[in-house]
Structures are given as structure tokens and as C-alpha cells.
mmCIF file of C-alpha atoms and ligand atoms in Angstrom:
data_model
loop_
_atom_site.group_PDB
_atom_site.id
_atom_site.type_symbol
_atom_site.label_atom_id
_atom_site.label_comp_id
_atom_site.label_asym_id
_atom_site.label_seq_id
_atom_site.Cartn_x
_atom_site.Cartn_y
_atom_site.Cartn_z
ATOM 1 C CA MET A 1 -0.555 24.358 -27.593
ATOM 2 C CA LYS A 2 -4.363 24.370 -27.310
ATOM 3 C CA LEU A 3 -5.893 21.291 -25.150
ATOM 4 C CA ARG A 4 -9.409 19.996 -25.316
ATOM 5 C CA VAL A 5 -10.260 17.378 -23.034
ATOM 6 C CA GLY A 6 -13.342 14.745 -22.334
ATOM 7 C CA SER A 7 -13.746 12.390 -19.888
ATOM 8 C CA ALA A 8 -16.260 9.801 -18.377
ATOM 9 C CA THR A 9 -16.282 7.052 -15.572
ATOM 10 C CA ASP A 10 -18.592 4.749 -14.847
ATOM 11 C CA ILE A 11 -19.025 1.799 -12.376
ATOM 12 C CA GLY A 12 -19.658 -0.890 -14.934
ATOM 13 C CA ARG A 13 -21.971 -3.793 -14.808
ATOM 14 C CA ALA A 14 -20.618 -5.990 -12.309
ATOM 15 C CA ARG A 15 -18.980 -4.165 -9.390
ATOM 16 C CA GLU A 16 -20.713 -2.602 -6.409
ATOM 17 C CA ARG A 17 -18.492 0.348 -6.228
ATOM 18 C CA ASN A 18 -16.564 2.666 -8.560
ATOM 19 C CA GLU A 19 -13.160 2.464 -7.176
ATOM 20 C CA ASP A 20 -11.526 4.606 -10.244
ATOM 21 C CA SER A 21 -10.711 8.001 -9.533
ATOM 22 C CA MET A 22 -9.401 10.560 -12.161
ATOM 23 C CA LEU A 23 -7.889 14.048 -12.183
ATOM 24 C CA VAL A 24 -8.601 16.788 -15.077
ATOM 25 C CA LYS A 25 -6.946 19.911 -14.134
ATOM 26 C CA ASP A 26 -5.105 22.494 -16.277
ATOM 27 C CA ARG A 27 -2.632 20.399 -17.965
ATOM 28 C CA MET A 28 -2.308 17.519 -15.734
ATOM 29 C CA PHE A 29 -4.454 14.240 -16.506
ATOM 30 C CA ALA A 30 -4.459 10.854 -14.029
ATOM 31 C CA VAL A 31 -6.638 8.126 -13.945
ATOM 32 C CA ALA A 32 -6.153 6.056 -10.667
ATOM 33 C CA ASP A 33 -7.756 2.347 -10.163
ATOM 34 C CA GLY A 34 -7.994 1.465 -6.487
ATOM 35 C CA MET A 35 -7.826 -2.116 -4.917
ATOM 36 C CA GLY A 36 -8.306 -3.212 -1.292
ATOM 37 C CA GLY A 37 -10.835 -4.413 0.894
ATOM 38 C CA HIS A 38 -13.751 -2.384 2.876
ATOM 39 C CA ARG A 39 -13.495 1.217 1.259
ATOM 40 C CA GLY A 40 -9.802 0.789 0.523
ATOM 41 C CA GLY A 41 -9.692 0.730 -3.160
ATOM 42 C CA GLU A 42 -11.832 4.136 -3.444
ATOM 43 C CA VAL A 43 -9.814 5.698 -0.613
ATOM 44 C CA ALA A 44 -6.461 4.981 -2.299
ATOM 45 C CA SER A 45 -7.338 6.096 -5.772
ATOM 46 C CA ALA A 46 -8.837 9.225 -4.464
ATOM 47 C CA LEU A 47 -5.853 9.788 -1.966
ATOM 48 C CA SER A 48 -3.526 9.173 -4.726
ATOM 49 C CA LEU A 49 -4.850 11.895 -6.893
ATOM 50 C CA GLU A 50 -5.552 14.529 -3.997
ATOM 51 C CA GLY A 51 -1.488 15.362 -4.092
ATOM 52 C CA LEU A 52 -1.207 15.851 -7.590
ATOM 53 C CA GLU A 53 -4.227 18.193 -7.787
ATOM 54 C CA ALA A 54 -2.690 20.398 -5.052
ATOM 55 C CA ALA A 55 0.908 20.323 -6.908
ATOM 56 C CA GLU A 56 2.225 22.887 -9.121
ATOM 57 C CA VAL A 57 4.397 21.098 -12.171
ATOM 58 C CA SER A 58 6.149 24.210 -13.346
ATOM 59 C CA ALA A 59 8.109 24.303 -16.626
ATOM 60 C CA ASP A 60 11.317 23.678 -14.622
ATOM 61 C CA GLY A 61 11.858 20.104 -14.759
ATOM 62 C CA PRO A 62 8.338 18.715 -15.352
ATOM 63 C CA LEU A 63 9.138 15.354 -15.366
ATOM 64 C CA ALA A 64 11.162 15.131 -12.181
ATOM 65 C CA GLN A 65 8.231 16.948 -10.251
ATOM 66 C CA LEU A 66 5.836 14.849 -11.583
ATOM 67 C CA VAL A 67 7.728 11.639 -10.342
ATOM 68 C CA GLN A 68 8.104 13.601 -6.831
ATOM 69 C CA GLU A 69 4.541 14.002 -6.672
ATOM 70 C CA VAL A 70 3.651 10.244 -7.509
ATOM 71 C CA LYS A 71 6.232 9.101 -4.915
ATOM 72 C CA ALA A 72 4.549 11.730 -2.288
ATOM 73 C CA ALA A 73 1.296 10.179 -3.113
ATOM 74 C CA ASN A 74 2.915 6.872 -2.631
ATOM 75 C CA ARG A 75 3.914 7.760 0.945
ATOM 76 C CA ALA A 76 0.225 9.530 1.428
ATOM 77 C CA VAL A 77 -1.477 6.155 0.535
ATOM 78 C CA PHE A 78 0.896 3.754 2.619
ATOM 79 C CA ASP A 79 0.896 5.973 5.378
ATOM 80 C CA ARG A 80 -3.001 6.070 5.558
ATOM 81 C CA GLY A 81 -2.945 2.576 5.488
ATOM 82 C CA GLU A 82 -0.671 1.706 8.130
ATOM 83 C CA LYS A 83 -2.750 3.957 10.484
ATOM 84 C CA ASP A 84 -6.045 2.692 9.631
ATOM 85 C CA ARG A 85 -6.587 -1.042 10.288
ATOM 86 C CA GLU A 86 -9.687 -1.205 7.710
ATOM 87 C CA LEU A 87 -7.489 0.193 5.096
ATOM 88 C CA GLN A 88 -4.389 -1.737 5.387
ATOM 89 C CA GLY A 89 -3.103 -3.249 2.097
ATOM 90 C CA MET A 90 -4.971 -0.767 0.059
ATOM 91 C CA GLY A 91 -3.325 0.080 -3.325
ATOM 92 C CA THR A 92 -4.051 2.095 -6.388
ATOM 93 C CA THR A 93 -2.594 2.133 -10.086
ATOM 94 C CA LEU A 94 -2.179 5.365 -11.195
ATOM 95 C CA THR A 95 -0.936 7.026 -14.875
ATOM 96 C CA ALA A 96 -0.560 10.424 -14.718
ATOM 97 C CA VAL A 97 0.197 12.829 -17.839
ATOM 98 C CA VAL A 98 1.635 16.528 -17.807
ATOM 99 C CA VAL A 99 1.356 18.362 -21.111
ATOM 100 C CA ASP A 100 4.020 21.278 -21.765
ATOM 101 C CA ASP A 101 4.064 23.062 -24.859
ATOM 102 C CA GLU A 102 4.955 20.466 -27.321
ATOM 103 C CA THR A 103 6.041 17.861 -24.836
ATOM 104 C CA GLY A 104 4.178 15.239 -22.623
ATOM 105 C CA TYR A 105 5.547 13.775 -19.350
ATOM 106 C CA LEU A 106 4.122 10.262 -18.012
ATOM 107 C CA ALA A 107 4.502 8.910 -14.690
ATOM 108 C CA HIS A 108 2.980 5.440 -14.228
ATOM 109 C CA VAL A 109 2.374 2.540 -11.821
ATOM 110 C CA GLY A 110 0.245 -0.488 -12.637
ATOM 111 C CA ASP A 111 -2.011 -1.271 -15.392
ATOM 112 C CA SER A 112 -3.805 1.574 -16.394
ATOM 113 C CA ARG A 113 -2.620 2.587 -19.425
ATOM 114 C CA ALA A 114 -1.990 5.593 -21.525
ATOM 115 C CA TYR A 115 -2.074 5.686 -25.549
ATOM 116 C CA LEU A 116 -1.115 7.887 -28.419
ATOM 117 C CA LEU A 117 -3.083 8.020 -31.528
ATOM 118 C CA ARG A 118 -0.831 9.724 -34.154
ATOM 119 C CA GLU A 119 -1.466 9.502 -37.898
ATOM 120 C CA GLY A 120 -3.603 6.209 -38.076
ATOM 121 C CA ALA A 121 -1.462 4.663 -35.520
ATOM 122 C CA LEU A 122 -2.278 3.724 -31.807
ATOM 123 C CA GLN A 123 0.850 3.272 -29.755
ATOM 124 C CA GLN A 124 0.639 2.391 -26.069
ATOM 125 C CA LEU A 125 2.891 4.627 -24.006
ATOM 126 C CA THR A 126 2.839 3.013 -20.756
ATOM 127 C CA GLU A 127 3.918 -0.925 -20.219
ATOM 128 C CA ASP A 128 1.404 -2.760 -17.271
ATOM 129 C CA HIS A 129 3.074 -3.571 -14.294
ATOM 130 C CA THR A 130 1.768 -7.021 -14.268
ATOM 131 C CA LEU A 131 2.793 -10.964 -13.912
ATOM 132 C CA VAL A 132 1.486 -11.542 -17.444
ATOM 133 C CA GLN A 133 3.224 -8.686 -19.341
ATOM 134 C CA ARG A 134 6.482 -9.757 -17.617
ATOM 135 C CA LEU A 135 5.654 -13.170 -18.812
ATOM 136 C CA VAL A 136 5.022 -11.751 -22.511
ATOM 137 C CA ARG A 137 8.289 -9.933 -22.162
ATOM 138 C CA GLU A 138 10.179 -12.676 -21.620
ATOM 139 C CA GLY A 139 8.810 -14.915 -24.480
ATOM 140 C CA LYS A 140 6.817 -17.571 -22.201
ATOM 141 C CA ILE A 141 3.638 -16.355 -23.645
ATOM 142 C CA THR A 142 2.405 -14.319 -26.469
ATOM 143 C CA ALA A 143 0.211 -11.026 -25.930
ATOM 144 C CA GLU A 144 -2.951 -13.169 -27.180
ATOM 145 C CA GLN A 145 -2.416 -15.515 -24.400
ATOM 146 C CA ALA A 146 -2.110 -12.555 -21.670
ATOM 147 C CA GLU A 147 -5.496 -11.193 -22.730
ATOM 148 C CA GLN A 148 -6.978 -14.531 -21.514
ATOM 149 C CA HIS A 149 -4.484 -15.339 -18.798
ATOM 150 C CA PRO A 150 -6.351 -16.399 -15.674
ATOM 151 C CA GLN A 151 -3.680 -14.191 -13.544
ATOM 152 C CA ARG A 152 -3.469 -11.209 -15.723
ATOM 153 C CA ASN A 153 -4.942 -8.862 -12.527
ATOM 154 C CA ILE A 154 -2.048 -9.856 -10.565
ATOM 155 C CA LEU A 155 0.264 -6.436 -10.539
ATOM 156 C CA THR A 156 3.767 -6.369 -9.966
ATOM 157 C CA ARG A 157 3.878 -2.599 -9.081
ATOM 158 C CA VAL A 158 1.409 -0.895 -7.120
ATOM 159 C CA LEU A 159 1.085 2.655 -5.501
ATOM 160 C CA GLY A 160 0.583 2.618 -1.688
ATOM 161 C CA VAL A 161 1.696 -0.879 -0.713
ATOM 162 C CA ASP A 162 5.476 -0.400 -0.160
ATOM 163 C CA ASP A 163 6.944 2.560 1.370
ATOM 164 C CA GLU A 164 9.129 3.097 -1.623
ATOM 165 C CA LEU A 165 7.987 3.386 -5.263
ATOM 166 C CA GLU A 166 9.620 3.785 -8.435
ATOM 167 C CA PRO A 167 7.190 4.567 -11.325
ATOM 168 C CA TYR A 168 7.810 4.283 -14.855
ATOM 169 C CA GLU A 169 8.764 7.423 -16.518
ATOM 170 C CA LEU A 170 8.601 8.801 -20.217
ATOM 171 C CA THR A 171 8.962 11.993 -21.887
ATOM 172 C CA PHE A 172 7.565 11.977 -25.319
ATOM 173 C CA ASP A 173 7.259 14.848 -28.262
ATOM 174 C CA LEU A 174 3.576 16.168 -29.082
ATOM 175 C CA HIS A 175 2.127 17.088 -32.564
ATOM 176 C CA ASP A 176 -1.080 18.947 -33.560
ATOM 177 C CA GLY A 177 -3.578 16.641 -34.108
ATOM 178 C CA ASP A 178 -2.274 14.062 -31.654
ATOM 179 C CA ARG A 179 -4.986 12.244 -29.370
ATOM 180 C CA ILE A 180 -3.988 10.934 -26.175
ATOM 181 C CA LEU A 181 -5.989 8.328 -24.272
ATOM 182 C CA ILE A 182 -5.432 7.719 -20.505
ATOM 183 C CA CYS A 183 -7.767 4.785 -19.232
ATOM 184 C CA SER A 184 -8.451 2.365 -16.407
ATOM 185 C CA ASP A 185 -8.193 -1.583 -17.073
ATOM 186 C CA GLY A 186 -12.232 -1.512 -17.490
ATOM 187 C CA LEU A 187 -11.844 -0.220 -20.684
ATOM 188 C CA THR A 188 -8.908 -2.218 -22.070
ATOM 189 C CA GLY A 189 -10.110 -5.545 -20.200
ATOM 190 C CA MET A 190 -13.292 -5.119 -22.458
ATOM 191 C CA LEU A 191 -12.038 -3.911 -25.658
ATOM 192 C CA ARG A 192 -8.942 -4.885 -27.685
ATOM 193 C CA ASP A 193 -6.631 -2.109 -29.066
ATOM 194 C CA HIS A 194 -8.192 -1.923 -32.699
ATOM 195 C CA GLU A 195 -11.838 -1.289 -31.541
ATOM 196 C CA ILE A 196 -10.331 1.390 -29.428
ATOM 197 C CA GLN A 197 -8.671 3.137 -32.031
ATOM 198 C CA ARG A 198 -11.821 2.729 -34.278
ATOM 199 C CA ILE A 199 -13.776 4.701 -31.459
ATOM 200 C CA LEU A 200 -10.940 7.276 -31.227
ATOM 201 C CA GLU A 201 -10.949 7.858 -35.049
ATOM 202 C CA SER A 202 -14.799 7.740 -35.297
ATOM 203 C CA GLU A 203 -15.432 10.666 -32.755
ATOM 204 C CA PRO A 204 -13.835 13.767 -33.376
ATOM 205 C CA ASP A 205 -15.059 15.486 -30.104
ATOM 206 C CA PRO A 206 -12.990 14.344 -27.061
ATOM 207 C CA GLN A 207 -15.977 14.334 -24.856
ATOM 208 C CA ARG A 208 -18.295 12.031 -27.236
ATOM 209 C CA ALA A 209 -15.355 9.509 -27.980
ATOM 210 C CA ALA A 210 -14.775 9.210 -23.911
ATOM 211 C CA GLU A 211 -18.409 8.316 -23.524
ATOM 212 C CA HIS A 212 -18.582 6.377 -26.566
ATOM 213 C CA LEU A 213 -15.822 4.109 -25.197
ATOM 214 C CA VAL A 214 -17.406 3.706 -21.792
ATOM 215 C CA ALA A 215 -20.604 2.913 -23.324
ATOM 216 C CA SER A 216 -18.888 0.261 -25.470
ATOM 217 C CA ALA A 217 -16.924 -1.344 -22.670
ATOM 218 C CA ASN A 218 -20.079 -1.552 -21.140
ATOM 219 C CA GLN A 219 -21.828 -3.230 -23.859
ATOM 220 C CA ALA A 220 -18.801 -5.747 -24.016
ATOM 221 C CA GLY A 221 -19.636 -6.911 -20.383
ATOM 222 C CA GLY A 222 -18.787 -3.720 -18.149
ATOM 223 C CA ASP A 223 -16.667 -6.366 -15.779
ATOM 224 C CA ASP A 224 -14.891 -3.384 -13.862
ATOM 225 C CA ASN A 225 -15.219 -0.057 -13.486
ATOM 226 C CA ILE A 226 -14.190 2.369 -16.592
ATOM 227 C CA THR A 227 -12.665 5.421 -16.479
ATOM 228 C CA VAL A 228 -11.509 7.247 -19.633
ATOM 229 C CA ILE A 229 -9.710 10.789 -20.410
ATOM 230 C CA VAL A 230 -9.497 11.636 -24.173
ATOM 231 C CA LEU A 231 -6.855 14.587 -24.790
ATOM 232 C CA ASP A 232 -6.723 16.458 -28.077
ATOM 233 C CA VAL A 233 -3.561 18.356 -28.545
ATOM 234 C CA GLY A 234 -3.374 21.546 -30.885
ATOM 235 C CA GLU A 235 -6.094 22.910 -33.289
ATOM 236 C CA ALA A 236 -5.972 20.467 -35.770
ATOM 237 C CA PRO A 237 -8.748 17.431 -35.943
ATOM 238 C CA VAL A 238 -7.653 14.083 -34.982
ATOM 239 C CA SER A 239 -5.394 12.667 -37.457
ATOM 240 C CA SER A 240 -6.464 9.382 -38.888
ATOM 241 C CA GLY A 241 -4.730 6.816 -41.099
ATOM 242 C CA SER A 242 -5.701 8.960 -44.060
ATOM 243 C CA SER A 243 -3.513 11.715 -43.498
ATOM 244 C CA ALA A 244 -0.444 9.457 -43.006
ATOM 245 C CA GLY A 245 0.318 9.048 -46.919
ATOM 246 C CA ALA A 246 0.350 12.530 -47.457
ATOM 247 C CA SER A 247 3.468 13.494 -48.251
ATOM 248 C CA ASN A 248 4.982 16.487 -46.745
ATOM 249 C CA THR A 249 8.830 17.026 -45.471
ATOM 250 C CA ALA A 250 7.826 17.227 -41.724
ATOM 251 C CA THR A 251 5.938 14.006 -41.654
ATOM 252 C CA ASN A 252 8.138 12.136 -43.522
ATOM 253 C CA ALA A 253 11.067 13.298 -41.375
ATOM 254 C CA ARG A 254 8.741 12.344 -38.220
ATOM 255 C CA GLU A 255 8.066 8.911 -39.707
ATOM 256 C CA ALA A 256 11.785 8.128 -40.531
ATOM 257 C CA ALA A 257 12.643 9.056 -36.836
ATOM 258 C CA PRO A 258 13.437 5.855 -34.979
ATOM 259 C CA VAL A 259 12.162 4.998 -31.596
ATOM 260 C CA ARG A 260 15.039 6.222 -29.488
ATOM 261 C CA ASN A 261 14.561 5.003 -26.007
ATOM 262 C CA GLY A 262 11.389 3.035 -25.827
ATOM 263 C CA PRO A 263 10.070 1.512 -22.578
ATOM 264 C CA ARG A 264 12.268 -0.976 -20.726
ATOM 265 C CA PRO A 265 10.474 -2.842 -17.978
ATOM 266 C CA GLY A 266 11.487 -4.079 -14.539
ATOM 267 C CA VAL A 267 13.570 -0.843 -13.464
ATOM 268 C CA ALA A 268 12.300 2.386 -13.317
ATOM 269 C CA GLN A 269 12.896 4.250 -16.464
ATOM 270 C CA THR A 270 13.025 7.466 -18.310
ATOM 271 C CA GLY A 271 12.625 7.212 -21.944
ATOM 272 C CA VAL A 272 12.188 9.909 -24.822
ATOM 273 C CA ILE A 273 10.293 8.707 -28.023
ATOM 274 C CA THR A 274 9.640 9.879 -31.165
ATOM 275 C CA LEU A 275 6.426 8.717 -32.584
ATOM 276 C CA PRO A 276 5.079 7.446 -34.957
ATOM 277 C CA ALA A 277 7.866 4.837 -35.461
ATOM 278 C CA PRO A 278 6.484 2.021 -37.114
ATOM 279 C CA ALA A 279 9.142 -0.852 -36.746
ATOM 280 C CA ALA A 280 10.336 -2.184 -39.915
ATOM 281 C CA GLU A 281 9.135 -5.727 -40.534
ATOM 282 C CA ALA A 282 12.131 -8.182 -40.991
ATOM 283 C CA SER A 283 11.245 -9.096 -44.324
ATOM 284 C CA ALA A 284 9.667 -12.342 -44.821
ATOM 285 C CA ASP A 285 10.278 -12.311 -48.582
ATOM 286 C CA ALA A 286 13.721 -11.144 -48.477
ATOM 287 C CA PRO A 287 16.136 -13.180 -50.666
ATOM 288 C CA ARG A 288 17.567 -16.322 -49.181
ATOM 289 C CA PRO A 289 20.698 -17.655 -50.190
ATOM 290 C CA HIS A 290 20.848 -20.662 -52.323
ATOM 291 C CA GLY A 291 23.327 -23.527 -51.454
ATOM 292 C CA ASP A 292 24.311 -26.712 -53.454
ATOM 293 C CA ARG A 293 21.784 -29.163 -53.487
ATOM 294 C CA PRO A 294 22.485 -32.491 -51.525
ATOM 295 C CA SER A 295 21.626 -35.773 -53.292
ATOM 296 C CA ARG A 296 18.235 -37.532 -52.226
ATOM 297 C CA ARG A 297 19.981 -40.344 -50.046
ATOM 298 C CA GLY A 298 22.316 -37.612 -48.498
ATOM 299 C CA ARG A 299 19.276 -35.754 -47.623
ATOM 300 C CA ALA A 300 17.200 -38.703 -46.224
ATOM 301 C CA ILE A 301 20.607 -39.430 -43.723
ATOM 302 C CA ALA A 302 20.544 -35.858 -42.977
ATOM 303 C CA TRP A 303 16.810 -35.874 -42.092
ATOM 304 C CA GLY A 304 17.187 -38.937 -39.783
ATOM 305 C CA GLY A 305 20.300 -37.483 -37.880
ATOM 306 C CA LEU A 306 18.429 -33.914 -37.534
ATOM 307 C CA ALA A 307 15.420 -35.783 -36.172
ATOM 308 C CA LEU A 308 17.382 -37.711 -33.676
ATOM 309 C CA VAL A 309 18.903 -34.351 -32.459
ATOM 310 C CA VAL A 310 15.736 -32.633 -32.267
ATOM 311 C CA VAL A 311 14.355 -35.421 -30.054
ATOM 312 C CA VAL A 312 17.130 -35.222 -27.572
ATOM 313 C CA ALA A 313 17.216 -31.350 -27.706
ATOM 314 C CA LEU A 314 13.670 -31.482 -27.053
ATOM 315 C CA LEU A 315 13.961 -33.743 -24.200
ATOM 316 C CA LEU A 316 16.865 -31.903 -22.614
ATOM 317 C CA ALA A 317 15.080 -28.583 -23.199
ATOM 318 C CA GLY A 318 11.809 -30.041 -21.291
ATOM 319 C CA ARG A 319 14.040 -31.015 -18.354
ATOM 320 C CA ILE A 320 15.752 -27.365 -18.121
ATOM 321 C CA TYR A 321 12.602 -25.825 -18.815
ATOM 322 C CA VAL A 322 10.529 -27.720 -15.706
ATOM 323 C CA SER A 323 13.774 -26.924 -13.454
ATOM 324 C CA HIS A 324 13.347 -23.287 -14.189
ATOM 325 C CA GLN A 325 9.659 -23.035 -13.671
ATOM 326 C CA TRP A 326 8.000 -21.923 -10.518
ATOM 327 C CA TYR A 327 4.360 -21.710 -9.392
ATOM 328 C CA VAL A 328 2.564 -21.281 -6.151
ATOM 329 C CA GLY A 329 -0.407 -23.617 -5.509
ATOM 330 C CA GLU A 330 -2.133 -25.876 -3.076
ATOM 331 C CA TRP A 331 -0.480 -28.693 -1.075
ATOM 332 C CA ASN A 332 -2.048 -30.616 1.699
ATOM 333 C CA GLY A 333 -4.707 -27.795 2.043
ATOM 334 C CA THR A 334 -1.905 -25.228 2.417
ATOM 335 C CA VAL A 335 -0.287 -22.589 0.067
ATOM 336 C CA ALA A 336 2.756 -23.973 -1.024
ATOM 337 C CA ILE A 337 5.703 -22.851 -3.592
ATOM 338 C CA TYR A 338 6.449 -25.448 -6.141
ATOM 339 C CA GLN A 339 9.334 -26.117 -8.834
ATOM 340 C CA GLY A 340 8.285 -27.097 -12.022
ATOM 341 C CA VAL A 341 4.973 -26.924 -14.043
ATOM 342 C CA PRO A 342 1.319 -27.853 -12.743
ATOM 343 C CA ALA A 343 0.898 -30.501 -14.651
ATOM 344 C CA SER A 344 1.274 -34.616 -14.596
ATOM 345 C CA PRO A 345 1.280 -35.770 -18.257
ATOM 346 C CA LEU A 346 0.817 -39.502 -18.153
ATOM 347 C CA GLY A 347 1.016 -39.372 -14.380
ATOM 348 C CA PHE A 348 4.055 -38.168 -14.156
ATOM 349 C CA ASP A 349 4.368 -35.176 -12.011
ATOM 350 C CA LEU A 350 6.530 -32.417 -13.407
ATOM 351 C CA SER A 351 6.644 -30.528 -9.767
ATOM 352 C CA HIS A 352 7.622 -30.818 -6.283
ATOM 353 C CA VAL A 353 7.016 -28.905 -3.582
ATOM 354 C CA GLU A 354 9.999 -26.477 -2.566
ATOM 355 C CA ARG A 355 8.679 -24.619 0.225
ATOM 356 C CA SER A 356 5.321 -25.155 2.342
ATOM 357 C CA THR A 357 3.414 -22.594 4.370
ATOM 358 C CA HIS A 358 0.821 -22.558 7.034
ATOM 359 C CA ILE A 359 -1.366 -20.441 4.987
ATOM 360 C CA SER A 360 -4.756 -21.862 4.387
ATOM 361 C CA ALA A 361 -5.447 -22.651 0.862
ATOM 362 C CA ALA A 362 -9.188 -22.483 1.156
ATOM 363 C CA ASP A 363 -8.834 -18.841 3.081
ATOM 364 C CA ALA A 364 -6.632 -17.547 0.214
ATOM 365 C CA GLU A 365 -9.125 -19.002 -2.525
ATOM 366 C CA ARG A 366 -12.083 -17.359 -1.021
ATOM 367 C CA LEU A 367 -10.430 -14.017 -2.105
ATOM 368 C CA GLN A 368 -11.277 -13.145 -5.452
ATOM 369 C CA GLN A 369 -7.750 -12.370 -6.805
ATOM 370 C CA TRP A 370 -6.321 -15.694 -5.561
ATOM 371 C CA GLN A 371 -9.286 -17.949 -6.914
ATOM 372 C CA THR A 372 -6.726 -19.523 -9.349
ATOM 373 C CA LEU A 373 -4.356 -20.705 -6.587
ATOM 374 C CA LYS A 374 -5.729 -24.404 -7.223
ATOM 375 C CA ASP A 375 -4.824 -24.116 -10.631
ATOM 376 C CA GLY A 376 -1.109 -22.958 -10.074
ATOM 377 C CA ILE A 377 -0.100 -19.416 -10.138
ATOM 378 C CA THR A 378 2.877 -18.941 -12.186
ATOM 379 C CA ALA A 379 6.340 -17.519 -10.965
ATOM 380 C CA GLU A 380 9.353 -16.041 -12.760
ATOM 381 C CA SER A 381 11.595 -17.414 -9.842
ATOM 382 C CA LEU A 382 11.671 -18.738 -6.296
ATOM 383 C CA ASP A 383 11.635 -15.075 -5.118
ATOM 384 C CA ASP A 384 8.845 -14.369 -7.285
ATOM 385 C CA ALA A 385 6.830 -16.883 -5.772
ATOM 386 C CA GLN A 386 7.694 -15.994 -2.422
ATOM 387 C CA SER A 387 6.766 -12.569 -3.177
ATOM 388 C CA ILE A 388 3.330 -14.103 -4.448
ATOM 389 C CA VAL A 389 3.089 -15.941 -1.037
ATOM 390 C CA ASN A 390 3.873 -12.962 0.803
ATOM 391 C CA GLN A 391 0.867 -10.943 -1.182
ATOM 392 C CA ILE A 392 -1.582 -13.623 -0.282
ATOM 393 C CA GLU A 393 -0.580 -13.345 3.263
ATOM 394 C CA GLN A 394 -0.786 -9.570 3.085
ATOM 395 C CA ASP A 395 -4.356 -9.826 1.298
ATOM 396 C CA LEU A 396 -5.679 -12.259 3.867
ATOM 397 C CA GLY A 397 -4.469 -10.017 6.739
ATOM 398 C CA ALA A 398 -6.331 -7.180 4.930
ATOM 399 C CA ALA A 399 -9.248 -9.020 4.527
ATOM 400 C CA GLY A 400 -9.253 -10.373 8.287
ATOM 401 C CA GLY A 401 -8.696 -13.625 7.128
ATOM 402 C CA ALA A 402 -6.828 -16.224 8.957
ATOM 403 C CA ALA A 403 -3.256 -16.592 8.313
ATOM 404 C CA THR A 404 -1.884 -18.714 10.733
ATOM 405 C CA PRO A 405 1.838 -18.208 11.832
HETATM 406 MG MG1 LIG B 1 -9.894 -1.898 -12.940
#
């Protein structure tokens, strides 16, 4: 299948260096967004793509080969970080797509993203490996809250910081007229999905689309490095919403196909999805069963009883809720793990210190990624909170800070 590609990368308006890297080679496309002190971010993202660039992904098990290459890249970045003290603790996101005849293969780690635009619908193919995404999945916060969350930059999976890595994997079908977008969070942090979609649909040329996206992210603030690859599949122009209504059997057959195996977060997965598959909305105006109406007095008693039950249930739920919450915060100038929530309504503390450390809170807050420590950094569990503490310690080590034993 014919491919047309456009790409652009930009330092943005707030950063001193561009730590993003990208790869456009034959049928392989990737974006990496590096992080780490000194020049670690640049080195990590570039190094992660070096191996991929040299790799030959053949038609024989392309997904397995791609995943092997990503694991090899992880090992290369990790080993380099171990050898070079200045680069210790560096890491990178990586979102890589290989396109075969009518199939796309994706391997992904971190919070860069891949999207598929098809027939007027923009679908995110990747799931962010972030703390807030985990909270969204568990229903603790909404997707809208996640966009503004102070801890939205905390990653739960990064390439190069551990010697083992399980990337997210996905196989998806490709159609004539599809447009794939691969981008770093410098784009998605500045533009909402509907804005990205509008730009993708307004620029038929992939190179112009890529440049337009970068320019718009800069206009919106350019808080981070911005990298974009736009990939058009087949001969047909990028299909927009207007063609979705066209009634032909093939289109209808595709639309009817359900999502067979969507992203399941938390563990490495291999998924096969058929798109587009707009989820059938649970019908809000579906007929409801009508029961017999109780008398007015009966209803009053029922309401009073119900209110009491609700109050008791809320109190119990609140207690249970608090006992299942964890966060990392400050305690006597040190970093500590708390059970509960970081709030004291009417002077009642809703948390207590579960584990203390000797890590200086002031040192941690000097690092940009831990500035929000004083507000409390939400964790999923005690283990999760401990891994945040470990990360703080690691970052302080990488920054040459003082993490006293
Ligand atoms: Mg970034």
C-alpha cells in the first residue's frame, strides 16, 4: 500500500533543548521523548531510535520483531546510563509503528501517542503509561481532570530505566484513506483531541498537516518539545466525516465490526482492533419500566429512610475510601508516605504517616518533576507510593542531589 509521510519537530517555546527524537524510515515510524538530567534526555531518545533504524523488520512476525527491537533499545539505553554517571537515570518514551500491506504494528512505552483518523473519527491507539491514566481507568478521576492534574507528567513505564521492559503492543488493520498520527506530549499537552482532528482534516498534505500541528501547539504555549509524524495510507485522500455516511457494503461492514481486543492497561498486551467502532451509547431515552406508584405518605417515609441510609453509607464509604488512599508528601522536612488523603476538613486530619524516609523534601522539590510534593502525590497503593519514593531517590541521585541514607 502506498504511503505518504510528513514530519516536524520543534523545541517549543519554553525548553532550552529539544529532547525529542523521531525516525522516518521506509515503513517504520517512531517518536521518542527523552528525560533525564544533563544531556540525558537527548541521549536517551536518540539512542532508543538508533537500534530501530538499523533493524530490518520483515514480513515474518513483524510485531514480535518490533517488540524485540524495542526491548533491545531499552537494554541499550539502560546499559549506557549504568556506564555513564552523568546519564544515570535517563529514560525515554517510545511510540513506534511499522506498516505492512494492510496492517499496522505498534509498540509503545510512555506518554507519546499514536492516533488513527478514519472516516471522521480520531481514535487513540496507545494508552498513556501515566499515573493519571491509571487513576482515570480506575474511575478515581475523569479524563478532563487528568488533563489538568498536577501529576499528569509522572510516567509509570519508561524505556531505559530498568533492564526489563514490557512495551504495549497492538496490531491494527489499515484502510485506504487512513491517516496515522504519532506525536510527543508536546502536542497533546497543548491541543485537545478535537483540535488535533480539525487540523488533520483541514490539511490534505501530510507535511503541511505536521507543520500546522506544531505551529498550533506553539501558539497554544509551546510548553514542551513538539514532535509529529503524519502518515497517509493508500491513494485515497484523507477521509473525513462527510464520507462516513456514504452507504456502501464495505463501509457498513467495517462500521459494524466491534472492537475485538482493545487496549488493556497495566500489563503488556497484544491487541487486534477493527476500526472504526463507535461504541453503542447506552440509550439514555430507552423505555423504563413503570412500577405501581406508592401513596404520598408511603413515599415520604420511603424518602426519609432512604436519606438515612444514604448518610450512613456516605460516612462508611468515606471511611473506607480514606483507608484505601495513599500519597507521598512532606513530613518534618522529609519525604514520607501517607495513608489517607491530603486534606484536613474542619481541622480533622484525613491521613497519617505510614512510612518515613530520610530524603530531604526541599531537595526533591527543587527537581521540576517533584515540585508538587508539598501538595501530596497520589498513589494507588503502598507499593505504588514506595515506587514514587524510589523514583524521587533515583532522580535526586541523577541530579547529584543529597539523598542521605
Ligand atoms: Mg515531552
